[in-house]
Amino acid sequence: MKPMFKWTALALAVCLPLSAQAHRAWMLPSATVLSGEDPWVTVDAAVSNDLFYFEHFPLQLEGIGKPQQVSPRAPAPQGGPDGKPAAQAGQPAPGGQPPMRRPANKLLVLAPDGSEVKAENGSLGRYRSTFDVHLTQKGTYKLAVANSGLMASWKEGEERRRWMGKAEDLAKGVPAKAEDLKVVQTSNRMEVFVTSGKPTDTVLKPTNQGLELVPVTHPNDLVAGEAAEFAFLIDGKPAKDLEITVIPGGNRYRDDTGEIKAKTDAQGKVAITWPSAGMYWLEAELTSKDGVAKPASERRAVYSATLEVLNP
Amino acid sequence: MRKRLLLPLCSLLAAPAFAAGLQVGVEIPRLEVAEYHRPYVAIWLEKPDQQHVADLAVWYDLKMKDKEGEKWLKDLRQWWRRSGRGLELPVDGVSGATRAVGTHSLSFAGDSAQLKDLPAGEYSLVVEAAREVGGRELLRVPFAWPPRQAEQHQAQGKSELGAVTLQLTP
C-alpha cells in the first residue's frame, strides 16, 4: 500500500466505530503475577490489528523514547488509544492539508500505596514502544494511559477537516464559521494491572471520570474456568447495558477472533468466564448524548485493558 | 546415649493428646534432560473445596544472593495463589532447600503447629512441583482427619513427581 493510501485508510478507520477492522491500542506486560524481593516488569505498547503482535505502530507515550523522525516514505508511527497516525510537523497530510495535531499520551504508573512511579528504560521503536517498571513495593500496581478532550470535524469546500484537543483550545483549532461542524466529547482509558506478592486494592479506586472498570474480582486473580466479575462506571455512575468485548491474544494463529461479548446489568456489572489461560484484551465503548456540554453534541468514552488469565 | 534417655520420655508423652500424626513421602523422579534443575515443591493441606488450611513445606532455592530464588515461587502457581503470595518468606519450619532426586519424607506429629488445631473432617494433601526449564505437576491425596486406624494413601505422578504417599497414624 502506498503511504498516501495508507494514511487515508487509517483516517477512515478512525471515523468508523471500533470494529474488527479497527486498530487496537494496547500495553502488554511481561508478567502480571510476580514473586520475589525485587521484581521488574517490562511492557510493550503498540497499536496493531492482531493481538498481541507489534506490526503497525508503536504507542507513543510522553517521555518514553525519542519521537521518531519519519521519512516521507513511511507513515508516522503513532497511535492514540484509538490507534490513529499522528501528524508530522512540516509534513503535509494527504490532500495538502496541514496535519491534525494529536494530544500526547501520558503514561501514569501507580504504586500500591497510590503514589506515582516513573517508568524506566523507555524506548520507541518502529513498531512498539517499551518501558520497564521496577516493583519496589509489594501489592498491585496500575499502569494507565488516559486522556479526554474534544474531537471536531467540519467541511471546508469538498474536504472534511478534523481537530482534536482540549476544550479550551477549540476556538484555536476550528474556524469560527466551520461548515457542518460536529463536536464529540471523547475520553479514553487503557489499563494494565501488575501484582508483586499479595494483591491490593488501593490503585483500583476509580477516578470517576470517563468510562472505568472497577474490579469485583481482582484483575490479577483471574483463572481459566472461573468467572470474574467487573463493574463499569461512567463518570462514577454504573454504566448499564454496556457491551463488553473480550478477545484472547494469539489470533494471528486462529481463524476466528474468539471474542466473547457480554452486557453489563443495571448495576453496571458483568461476569466473564475465561475459556482458557492467556492474555486477553478487554474493550468497552459507550456513546451517548447524556450530560454532554455544548458545543459537543455527543460523547464517546472508551475503556480497554490487557488482562492475564492463569491456569488453576 | 541421648536416644536412650529420650525413648522412655516419648512413650510417656504418647498420651491421647499426642495421638495422631501424618507422614508424607514425596518422590522426585530422575529425569533424562539436557538441563536439569531440582524442582521447586510446595506441600500443603486443603479442604475439599480447595480452601488452603496449612503449609507443610515449600522447597526452593534459598542459597541465591538477595533472595533471588524467590523470583520463581510464582511458578508453583496454585500454591502461590492460595498461600505463598501472602507470606513473608522464608517461613520457619516450612521453607527449605530444593531436594535431590529420590524419596523425601516429612513427619508431622499431632501436636505440630499444622495439625494441632485441625478440625475433624475431609482434607487433601496437595503436592505441587515446578522445575526451571521444565514442567509443572500437581497431585492431590484425599484423606479424613483424625485417622481411626493406621492408613496409607498414595498418588502417582507422571512427569515432575513420582509417588506421593501419605501415612496416617492414629
XYZ file of C-alpha atoms in Angstrom:
482
model
C 0.000 0.000 0.000
C 1.362 3.406 -0.894
C 1.879 5.568 2.140
C -0.647 8.078 0.973
C -3.362 5.470 0.653
C -2.406 4.079 3.989
C -2.923 7.467 5.563
C -6.315 7.750 4.037
C -7.267 4.247 5.047
C -6.187 4.957 8.580
C -8.088 8.184 8.733
C -11.108 6.258 7.518
C -10.663 3.539 10.072
C -10.793 6.239 12.672
C -14.145 7.554 11.624
C -15.726 4.137 11.775
C -16.863 2.773 15.071
C -14.332 0.386 16.557
C -14.939 -2.775 14.667
C -12.978 -5.923 13.972
C -11.076 -3.936 11.350
C -10.090 -1.057 13.584
C -6.638 -0.887 15.032
C -6.263 -1.725 18.630
C -4.002 0.037 21.059
C -2.634 -1.987 23.929
C 0.025 -2.424 26.561
C 1.383 -5.908 27.170
C 3.206 -6.634 30.442
C 5.865 -9.368 30.626
C 4.101 -10.739 33.717
C 1.221 -9.753 35.974
C 1.765 -12.115 38.914
C 5.218 -11.855 40.465
C 7.101 -13.271 43.413
C 10.448 -12.376 44.893
C 12.033 -9.410 46.586
C 12.810 -7.173 43.652
C 10.718 -7.921 40.585
C 10.523 -5.890 37.394
C 8.105 -5.989 34.514
C 8.784 -4.863 31.012
C 5.877 -3.569 28.974
C 5.377 -3.371 25.214
C 2.942 -0.778 23.936
C 1.664 -0.769 20.380
C -1.205 -0.132 18.018
C -1.934 -3.108 15.820
C -4.546 -5.253 14.164
C -3.697 -8.585 15.719
C -3.324 -9.144 19.447
C -0.669 -9.034 20.788
C 1.706 -8.557 17.878
C 3.515 -5.338 17.131
C 3.184 -4.956 13.387
C 1.789 -1.489 12.778
C 2.666 1.460 15.011
C 4.225 1.945 18.384
C 2.047 3.526 21.027
C 3.799 6.830 21.566
C 3.930 7.787 25.193
C 5.214 11.032 26.618
C 8.747 10.597 27.892
C 9.119 7.046 26.570
C 11.857 7.093 23.960
C 12.541 9.787 21.397
C 9.784 10.741 18.960
C 10.883 9.462 15.601
C 11.872 11.372 12.544
C 9.985 9.556 9.878
C 10.992 9.624 6.267
C 8.262 10.761 3.871
C 8.032 7.161 2.713
C 6.819 5.781 5.940
C 3.791 6.976 7.808
C 4.445 8.421 11.199
C 4.495 5.777 13.842
C 1.867 6.871 16.250
C -1.391 5.998 17.741
C -3.658 7.392 20.310
C -5.684 4.918 22.293
C -7.712 4.612 19.135
C -4.671 3.903 17.007
C -4.535 6.788 14.634
C -1.444 8.136 12.985
C -0.066 11.379 14.234
C 0.564 14.438 12.257
C 4.098 15.190 11.279
C 5.356 18.643 11.832
C 6.233 20.114 8.489
C 4.861 17.208 6.569
C 1.595 17.807 4.858
C -1.015 15.143 5.137
C -2.694 13.791 2.041
C -4.707 16.327 0.186
C -2.259 19.033 1.151
C -3.966 19.905 4.426
C -1.914 20.786 7.427
C -1.811 17.687 9.590
C -4.031 17.145 12.596
C -2.149 17.545 15.841
C -2.982 14.973 18.445
C -2.621 15.340 22.171
C 0.218 13.270 23.613
C -0.476 10.129 25.585
C 0.646 10.279 29.163
C 1.533 7.096 30.987
C 0.641 7.001 34.653
C 2.162 4.277 36.826
C 0.569 3.993 40.264
C 2.301 2.040 43.027
C 0.371 0.004 45.616
C 0.455 2.939 48.044
C -1.155 5.167 45.422
C 1.997 7.161 44.643
C 3.220 7.813 41.100
C 6.235 5.883 39.857
C 8.415 6.635 36.861
C 8.737 4.109 34.082
C 12.366 3.264 33.315
C 14.411 2.326 30.251
C 11.847 3.699 27.846
C 12.435 3.368 24.140
C 10.481 3.842 20.987
C 10.931 1.558 18.024
C 9.306 1.349 14.653
C 6.551 -0.995 15.790
C 6.462 -0.757 19.552
C 7.452 1.356 22.473
C 8.771 -0.384 25.525
C 9.475 0.521 29.142
C 10.226 -1.138 32.463
C 8.579 -0.777 35.838
C 10.549 -1.651 38.950
C 8.157 -3.113 41.510
C 9.769 -1.895 44.712
C 6.563 -2.216 46.724
C 4.512 -5.312 47.436
C 0.981 -5.198 46.126
C -0.877 -4.133 42.998
C 0.356 -1.544 40.503
C -1.790 0.097 37.863
C -0.452 1.348 34.534
C -2.857 3.714 32.831
C -2.952 5.871 29.731
C -5.953 8.155 29.893
C -6.931 11.264 28.003
C -10.009 13.305 27.324
C -10.949 16.240 25.176
C -12.927 17.208 22.131
C -12.881 15.945 18.582
C -14.238 18.264 15.943
C -14.912 17.644 12.270
C -16.204 20.099 9.700
C -16.252 20.743 5.980
C -14.014 23.017 4.037
C -15.211 23.018 0.492
C -15.268 19.354 -0.504
C -13.000 18.177 2.264
C -13.631 17.038 5.788
C -11.266 18.529 8.317
C -10.625 17.229 11.806
C -9.209 18.567 15.015
C -8.580 17.041 18.416
C -7.591 18.712 21.637
C -8.646 20.233 24.902
C -11.968 22.052 25.119
C -10.286 25.371 25.863
C -8.299 25.186 22.616
C -11.286 24.516 20.389
C -11.504 28.085 19.147
C -7.835 27.982 18.163
C -8.170 24.804 16.168
C -11.530 25.203 14.483
C -12.589 28.104 12.252
C -15.332 30.263 13.731
C -17.671 29.633 10.814
C -16.918 25.979 10.269
C -19.458 24.399 7.968
C -21.259 21.240 9.063
C -19.390 21.217 12.394
C -19.679 18.188 14.602
C -18.019 18.118 18.018
C -17.656 14.930 20.059
C -16.540 14.818 23.675
C -14.033 11.944 23.969
C -12.428 10.093 26.833
C -10.128 7.110 26.532
C -8.561 4.959 29.176
C -6.244 1.992 28.770
C -5.065 -0.015 31.780
C -2.827 -2.855 32.891
C -2.588 -4.327 36.395
C 0.505 -5.984 37.858
C 0.928 -7.515 41.325
C 4.032 -8.319 43.346
C 3.102 -10.659 46.183
C -0.388 -10.256 47.604
C -2.963 -8.340 45.545
C -4.072 -4.987 46.983
C -6.924 -2.595 46.145
C -5.609 0.951 46.565
C -4.914 1.571 42.871
C -8.251 0.103 41.805
C -10.186 3.132 43.036
C -11.909 4.868 40.128
C -11.244 8.497 39.232
C -14.970 8.871 38.390
C -14.112 10.444 35.056
C -14.903 8.730 31.789
C -15.503 5.018 31.390
C -13.774 2.887 34.010
C -13.542 -0.677 35.225
C -13.920 -1.319 38.935
C -12.886 -4.869 39.696
C -15.052 -7.033 41.907
C -12.713 -9.944 41.157
C -9.129 -8.723 41.474
C -7.662 -8.261 37.965
C -4.515 -10.214 38.933
C -6.524 -13.126 40.271
C -8.104 -14.369 37.064
C -8.207 -18.106 36.489
C -9.260 -20.148 33.465
C -12.673 -21.751 34.006
C -13.574 -19.330 36.807
C -15.907 -16.377 36.421
C -14.576 -12.891 37.056
C -16.887 -10.038 37.941
C -16.248 -6.435 36.936
C -18.283 -3.290 37.369
C -18.175 -0.449 34.849
C -18.685 3.180 35.705
C -19.292 6.189 33.526
C -18.239 9.333 35.419
C -18.601 7.349 38.633
C -22.113 6.059 37.924
C -22.961 2.468 36.878
C -22.643 2.024 33.123
C -25.595 -0.238 32.424
C -26.312 -2.140 29.200
C -22.730 -1.595 28.140
C -21.357 -4.108 25.678
C -18.032 -5.580 26.738
C -15.818 -7.340 24.211
C -13.086 -9.688 25.329
C -10.593 -11.015 22.793
C -7.948 -13.607 23.598
C -4.459 -12.858 22.297
C -2.746 -15.033 19.723
C -5.292 -14.500 16.973
C -2.579 -14.499 14.322
C -2.740 -18.274 14.560
C -6.509 -18.601 14.665
C -9.156 -18.107 12.013
C -11.727 -16.683 14.384
C -11.167 -13.768 16.729
C -12.571 -15.895 19.548
C -14.220 -12.836 21.012
C -16.578 -13.023 23.950
C -19.381 -10.474 24.190
C -21.164 -9.616 27.402
C -23.514 -6.842 28.563
C -23.451 -5.067 31.898
C -26.547 -5.279 34.100
C -28.421 -2.447 35.843
C -25.579 -2.079 38.365
C -23.054 -1.894 35.549
C -21.777 -5.352 36.470
C -20.695 -8.108 34.153
C -19.301 -11.608 34.681
C -16.832 -13.192 32.306
C -15.793 -16.832 32.430
C -12.352 -17.257 30.893
C -12.256 -20.193 28.488
C -8.509 -20.684 28.796
C -5.323 -19.203 30.203
C -3.572 -16.405 28.349
C -3.523 -12.690 27.752
C -6.862 -11.076 26.915
C -7.824 -7.662 25.601
C -10.993 -6.229 27.092
C -12.691 -3.304 25.440
C -15.860 -1.309 26.014
C -17.173 1.740 24.235
C -20.009 3.992 25.207
C -21.640 6.600 23.001
C -24.346 8.831 24.410
C -25.889 12.268 24.345
C -26.445 12.425 28.118
C -24.783 15.192 30.074
C -22.830 16.450 27.102
C -21.678 20.055 27.345
C -22.011 22.274 24.279
C -20.527 22.668 21.711
C -20.289 18.862 21.803
C -23.391 17.019 20.626
C -22.372 13.598 21.894
C -19.725 11.846 23.897
C -17.629 8.781 23.185
C -15.935 7.019 26.084
C -13.637 4.059 25.528
C -12.048 1.732 28.058
C -9.627 -1.078 27.372
C -7.409 -3.313 29.476
C -4.970 -6.143 28.950
C -5.733 -8.920 31.428
C -3.776 -12.073 32.137
C -5.627 -15.274 32.948
C -3.685 -18.144 34.521
C -4.454 -21.831 34.705
C -5.773 -23.098 38.040
C 23.104 -42.310 74.970
C 20.797 -39.352 74.362
C 18.399 -41.518 72.396
C 18.069 -43.949 75.217
C 17.028 -41.212 77.528
C 14.561 -39.811 75.060
C 12.754 -43.011 74.225
C 11.111 -43.547 77.597
C 10.188 -39.863 77.605
C 8.454 -40.180 74.279
C 6.435 -43.156 75.383
C 5.341 -41.201 78.425
C 4.252 -38.296 76.294
C 2.396 -40.514 73.851
C -0.782 -39.929 75.793
C -4.081 -39.300 73.900
C -3.193 -35.633 73.359
C -0.219 -36.704 71.314
C -2.165 -39.263 69.364
C -2.228 -38.849 65.651
C 0.392 -37.870 63.148
C 0.997 -37.916 59.439
C 3.959 -38.774 57.347
C 4.370 -37.561 53.770
C 6.627 -39.190 51.216
C 7.487 -37.263 48.043
C 9.443 -38.884 45.250
C 11.412 -36.602 42.942
C 11.996 -38.642 39.795
C 15.241 -38.872 37.869
C 14.753 -37.168 34.511
C 16.866 -37.572 31.393
C 17.033 -33.946 30.349
C 19.835 -31.791 28.971
C 19.482 -29.126 31.610
C 18.301 -30.387 34.969
C 17.369 -28.199 37.895
C 15.921 -29.515 41.109
C 12.220 -28.733 41.218
C 10.546 -26.196 43.450
C 7.979 -28.109 45.542
C 5.110 -26.918 47.715
C 3.246 -29.275 50.058
C 0.083 -28.165 51.808
C -3.268 -29.251 53.229
C -6.568 -28.044 51.870
C -10.282 -28.626 52.323
C -12.328 -30.424 49.628
C -13.314 -27.017 48.207
C -9.584 -26.283 47.782
C -9.500 -23.779 50.612
C -5.968 -23.636 51.974
C -5.559 -24.952 55.522
C -1.839 -25.236 56.312
C 1.527 -25.248 54.598
C 3.654 -28.289 55.317
C 6.705 -27.376 53.250
C 7.981 -25.296 50.359
C 11.306 -26.221 48.820
C 13.018 -23.571 46.761
C 16.432 -22.102 46.041
C 17.398 -20.486 49.327
C 21.064 -20.080 48.525
C 20.946 -17.406 45.837
C 22.030 -13.937 46.825
C 19.403 -11.260 47.501
C 16.752 -13.984 47.881
C 16.792 -14.243 44.080
C 15.376 -17.761 44.327
C 12.013 -16.385 45.430
C 11.542 -14.934 41.964
C 10.305 -18.289 40.661
C 7.984 -19.202 43.527
C 5.058 -17.898 41.445
C 5.624 -20.907 39.166
C 4.161 -23.022 41.970
C 1.027 -21.444 40.566
C -1.649 -22.879 42.788
C 0.321 -22.667 45.994
C 1.307 -19.079 45.192
C -2.316 -18.088 44.738
C -3.637 -19.986 47.766
C -0.883 -19.172 50.220
C 2.568 -18.094 49.037
C 1.735 -14.585 47.885
C 0.525 -13.704 51.365
C 3.591 -14.957 53.242
C 6.731 -13.243 54.489
C 9.423 -15.596 53.245
C 11.280 -17.562 54.428
C 8.822 -19.228 56.813
C 10.395 -21.079 59.739
C 9.699 -24.772 59.630
C 8.144 -24.517 56.154
C 10.804 -23.052 53.828
C 13.537 -25.477 52.878
C 16.142 -26.028 50.196
C 15.343 -27.855 46.965
C 15.788 -31.638 47.207
C 17.730 -34.069 45.092
C 16.306 -36.962 43.100
C 14.930 -39.599 45.473
C 12.181 -40.030 48.049
C 11.940 -37.490 50.824
C 9.810 -37.885 53.899
C 8.288 -35.372 56.252
C 6.690 -36.159 59.584
C 4.149 -34.090 61.455
C 3.082 -35.069 64.938
C -0.491 -34.472 66.056
C 0.667 -31.581 68.202
C 2.661 -29.881 65.436
C 1.673 -26.342 64.532
C -0.009 -27.530 61.344
C -2.115 -30.290 62.914
C -2.860 -29.378 66.495
C -5.911 -27.218 65.715
C -7.077 -29.127 62.662
C -10.845 -29.766 62.986
C -12.124 -33.252 62.203
C -13.148 -33.564 58.553
C -12.200 -34.281 54.969
C -8.936 -32.894 53.587
C -6.464 -33.286 50.769
C -2.714 -33.336 50.861
C -1.507 -31.314 47.865
C 1.944 -31.559 46.319
C 2.873 -29.145 43.533
C 6.197 -29.248 41.707
C 7.614 -26.820 39.132
C 11.018 -27.171 37.522
C 13.098 -24.464 35.890
C 13.070 -25.011 32.082
C 10.832 -27.977 32.825
C 7.207 -28.631 33.572
C 4.797 -28.496 36.443
C 2.693 -31.143 38.146
C 0.197 -31.154 40.968
C -1.118 -34.162 42.894
C -3.895 -34.413 45.464
C -4.292 -37.164 48.064
C -7.671 -37.049 49.849
C -7.891 -38.227 53.473
C -10.013 -37.879 56.614
C -8.722 -36.394 59.850
C -8.233 -37.594 62.514
C -7.469 -41.153 61.371
C -9.272 -44.007 63.128
C -6.629 -46.552 62.219
C -3.257 -46.600 60.555
C -3.837 -45.790 56.893
C -1.761 -45.338 53.792
C -2.844 -43.290 50.765
C -0.955 -42.742 47.558
C -0.904 -40.802 44.290
C 1.385 -41.357 41.348
C 2.924 -38.522 39.367
C 3.623 -38.781 35.643
C 6.180 -36.101 34.882
C 7.653 -33.896 37.592
C 6.682 -36.070 40.550
C 6.960 -39.772 41.304
C 4.962 -41.434 44.061
C 3.414 -39.275 46.768
C 2.493 -41.228 49.873
C 0.551 -40.252 52.958
C 0.719 -42.339 56.111
C -1.741 -41.608 58.879
C -1.167 -42.787 62.416
C -3.976 -42.635 64.959
